[in-house]
Amino acid sequence: TETREPIVDTIVDEKEKLVKLVAEMPGVEKNDVKIIVQDKSVDLSAEHGEKKYHAKVPVQYKVDENSAKASYKNGILEVIFNQVEEKPTGKTVEVE
């Protein structure tokens, strides 16, 4: 059996400040799903009998990795992150 790449949509809710990943992974159980958030990507994988899925999804938005919530229902995996406003980095130096 070969590993298939699930269809994954990235939905951004500007009003609620959420980033949602929706992946179609039919034929697996929720305890078969593994989600790893690393840097600016989310690694999704699941394996159940003959069904194997894997996708590495880049996230173009700044998200709070600790806010991740995942749910799996009827073959659809949803991973929701809180969006973090990017503050400019750097320091202002006062001139004396």
PDB file of N, CA, C and O in Angstrom, residues 2 10-11 16-17 25 28 31-32 42-43 45 48 50 53 55 57-58 62-63 72 77 84 88-89 92 94 96:
ATOM      1  N   GLU A   2       0.457   2.251  -0.732  1.00  0.00           N
ATOM      2  CA  GLU A   2       1.247   3.469  -0.779  1.00  0.00           C
ATOM      3  C   GLU A   2       0.605   4.571   0.036  1.00  0.00           C
ATOM      4  O   GLU A   2      -0.588   4.566   0.285  1.00  0.00           O
ATOM      5  N   THR A  10      -6.313  25.501   3.700  1.00  0.00           N
ATOM      6  CA  THR A  10      -5.971  26.417   4.779  1.00  0.00           C
ATOM      7  C   THR A  10      -6.970  27.562   4.738  1.00  0.00           C
ATOM      8  O   THR A  10      -7.127  28.217   3.711  1.00  0.00           O
ATOM      9  N   ILE A  11      -7.668  27.758   5.846  1.00  0.00           N
ATOM     10  CA  ILE A  11      -8.694  28.795   5.930  1.00  0.00           C
ATOM     11  C   ILE A  11      -8.271  29.782   7.015  1.00  0.00           C
ATOM     12  O   ILE A  11      -7.943  29.387   8.136  1.00  0.00           O
ATOM     13  N   GLU A  16     -11.888  36.380  13.618  1.00  0.00           N
ATOM     14  CA  GLU A  16     -11.670  35.602  14.849  1.00  0.00           C
ATOM     15  C   GLU A  16     -10.187  35.393  15.140  1.00  0.00           C
ATOM     16  O   GLU A  16      -9.834  34.813  16.163  1.00  0.00           O
ATOM     17  N   LYS A  17      -9.326  35.794  14.214  1.00  0.00           N
ATOM     18  CA  LYS A  17      -7.873  35.606  14.340  1.00  0.00           C
ATOM     19  C   LYS A  17      -7.522  34.117  14.495  1.00  0.00           C
ATOM     20  O   LYS A  17      -6.805  33.718  15.411  1.00  0.00           O
ATOM     21  N   MET A  25      -9.158  12.800   5.283  1.00  0.00           N
ATOM     22  CA  MET A  25      -8.442  11.557   5.579  1.00  0.00           C
ATOM     23  C   MET A  25      -9.445  10.460   5.921  1.00  0.00           C
ATOM     24  O   MET A  25      -9.499   9.998   7.053  1.00  0.00           O
ATOM     25  N   VAL A  28      -9.698   6.276   8.468  1.00  0.00           N
ATOM     26  CA  VAL A  28      -8.832   6.101   9.633  1.00  0.00           C
ATOM     27  C   VAL A  28      -9.603   6.503  10.883  1.00  0.00           C
ATOM     28  O   VAL A  28     -10.644   7.136  10.802  1.00  0.00           O
ATOM     29  N   ASN A  31      -7.618   8.170  16.684  1.00  0.00           N
ATOM     30  CA  ASN A  31      -6.383   7.853  17.413  1.00  0.00           C
ATOM     31  C   ASN A  31      -5.260   7.380  16.483  1.00  0.00           C
ATOM     32  O   ASN A  31      -4.157   7.133  16.932  1.00  0.00           O
ATOM     33  N   ASP A  32      -5.533   7.260  15.162  1.00  0.00           N
ATOM     34  CA  ASP A  32      -4.492   6.932  14.180  1.00  0.00           C
ATOM     35  C   ASP A  32      -3.784   8.188  13.677  1.00  0.00           C
ATOM     36  O   ASP A  32      -2.751   8.112  13.038  1.00  0.00           O
ATOM     37  N   VAL A  42       3.052  22.129   9.359  1.00  0.00           N
ATOM     38  CA  VAL A  42       2.310  21.142  10.147  1.00  0.00           C
ATOM     39  C   VAL A  42       2.422  19.812   9.417  1.00  0.00           C
ATOM     40  O   VAL A  42       2.118  19.715   8.225  1.00  0.00           O
ATOM     41  N   ASP A  43       2.887  18.799  10.122  1.00  0.00           N
ATOM     42  CA  ASP A  43       3.060  17.470   9.556  1.00  0.00           C
ATOM     43  C   ASP A  43       1.863  16.616   9.967  1.00  0.00           C
ATOM     44  O   ASP A  43       1.652  16.381  11.158  1.00  0.00           O
ATOM     45  N   SER A  45      -0.177  12.986   9.565  1.00  0.00           N
ATOM     46  CA  SER A  45      -0.071  11.613   9.085  1.00  0.00           C
ATOM     47  C   SER A  45      -1.096  10.745   9.805  1.00  0.00           C
ATOM     48  O   SER A  45      -1.523  11.044  10.916  1.00  0.00           O
ATOM     49  N   HIS A  48      -4.138   3.389   9.048  1.00  0.00           N
ATOM     50  CA  HIS A  48      -5.109   2.433   9.584  1.00  0.00           C
ATOM     51  C   HIS A  48      -5.295   1.336   8.536  1.00  0.00           C
ATOM     52  O   HIS A  48      -5.915   1.568   7.495  1.00  0.00           O
ATOM     53  N   GLU A  50      -5.011  -0.576   5.471  1.00  0.00           N
ATOM     54  CA  GLU A  50      -4.534  -0.252   4.127  1.00  0.00           C
ATOM     55  C   GLU A  50      -4.433   1.250   3.872  1.00  0.00           C
ATOM     56  O   GLU A  50      -3.823   1.676   2.905  1.00  0.00           O
ATOM     57  N   TYR A  53      -1.881   8.054   5.083  1.00  0.00           N
ATOM     58  CA  TYR A  53      -1.873   9.445   4.626  1.00  0.00           C
ATOM     59  C   TYR A  53      -0.683  10.178   5.213  1.00  0.00           C
ATOM     60  O   TYR A  53      -0.273   9.909   6.343  1.00  0.00           O
ATOM     61  N   ALA A  55       1.030  14.401   4.863  1.00  0.00           N
ATOM     62  CA  ALA A  55       1.168  15.703   4.216  1.00  0.00           C
ATOM     63  C   ALA A  55       1.953  16.625   5.126  1.00  0.00           C
ATOM     64  O   ALA A  55       1.775  16.603   6.339  1.00  0.00           O
ATOM     65  N   VAL A  57       2.266  20.466   5.573  1.00  0.00           N
ATOM     66  CA  VAL A  57       1.530  21.651   5.150  1.00  0.00           C
ATOM     67  C   VAL A  57       2.255  22.909   5.629  1.00  0.00           C
ATOM     68  O   VAL A  57       2.394  23.124   6.837  1.00  0.00           O
ATOM     69  N   PRO A  58       2.717  23.752   4.690  1.00  0.00           N
ATOM     70  CA  PRO A  58       3.334  25.006   5.130  1.00  0.00           C
ATOM     71  C   PRO A  58       2.273  25.972   5.646  1.00  0.00           C
ATOM     72  O   PRO A  58       1.165  26.018   5.127  1.00  0.00           O
ATOM     73  N   LYS A  62       1.651  33.577  11.060  1.00  0.00           N
ATOM     74  CA  LYS A  62       2.248  33.408  12.387  1.00  0.00           C
ATOM     75  C   LYS A  62       1.158  32.869  13.311  1.00  0.00           C
ATOM     76  O   LYS A  62       0.122  33.508  13.488  1.00  0.00           O
ATOM     77  N   VAL A  63       1.367  31.665  13.838  1.00  0.00           N
ATOM     78  CA  VAL A  63       0.372  31.044  14.710  1.00  0.00           C
ATOM     79  C   VAL A  63       1.003  30.677  16.053  1.00  0.00           C
ATOM     80  O   VAL A  63       2.211  30.514  16.154  1.00  0.00           O
ATOM     81  N   TYR A  72     -11.433  15.291  14.634  1.00  0.00           N
ATOM     82  CA  TYR A  72     -11.553  14.394  13.493  1.00  0.00           C
ATOM     83  C   TYR A  72     -12.956  13.804  13.503  1.00  0.00           C
ATOM     84  O   TYR A  72     -13.369  13.195  14.489  1.00  0.00           O
ATOM     85  N   LEU A  77     -10.296  15.984   9.133  1.00  0.00           N
ATOM     86  CA  LEU A  77      -9.463  16.436  10.241  1.00  0.00           C
ATOM     87  C   LEU A  77      -9.404  17.958  10.208  1.00  0.00           C
ATOM     88  O   LEU A  77      -9.154  18.551   9.162  1.00  0.00           O
ATOM     89  N   VAL A  84      -1.268  34.855  15.547  1.00  0.00           N
ATOM     90  CA  VAL A  84      -0.515  35.803  16.362  1.00  0.00           C
ATOM     91  C   VAL A  84      -0.178  36.994  15.478  1.00  0.00           C
ATOM     92  O   VAL A  84       0.280  36.828  14.355  1.00  0.00           O
ATOM     93  N   PRO A  88       6.780  43.941  14.878  1.00  0.00           N
ATOM     94  CA  PRO A  88       8.083  44.154  14.251  1.00  0.00           C
ATOM     95  C   PRO A  88       9.201  43.860  15.249  1.00  0.00           C
ATOM     96  O   PRO A  88       9.105  44.234  16.412  1.00  0.00           O
ATOM     97  N   THR A  89      10.197  43.150  14.769  1.00  0.00           N
ATOM     98  CA  THR A  89      11.318  42.835  15.648  1.00  0.00           C
ATOM     99  C   THR A  89      12.324  43.976  15.563  1.00  0.00           C
ATOM    100  O   THR A  89      12.321  44.760  14.622  1.00  0.00           O
ATOM    101  N   THR A  92      14.251  50.040  19.376  1.00  0.00           N
ATOM    102  CA  THR A  92      14.444  51.459  19.146  1.00  0.00           C
ATOM    103  C   THR A  92      15.536  51.948  20.079  1.00  0.00           C
ATOM    104  O   THR A  92      15.504  51.672  21.281  1.00  0.00           O
ATOM    105  N   GLU A  94      17.324  55.087  21.757  1.00  0.00           N
ATOM    106  CA  GLU A  94      17.147  56.506  22.058  1.00  0.00           C
ATOM    107  C   GLU A  94      18.482  57.220  21.881  1.00  0.00           C
ATOM    108  O   GLU A  94      19.533  56.721  22.298  1.00  0.00           O
ATOM    109  N   GLU A  96      20.852  60.165  22.975  1.00  0.00           N
ATOM    110  CA  GLU A  96      21.029  61.030  24.146  1.00  0.00           C
ATOM    111  C   GLU A  96      21.663  62.354  23.777  1.00  0.00           C
ATOM    112  O   GLU A  96      22.414  62.460  22.874  1.00  0.00           O
TER     113      GLU A  96
END
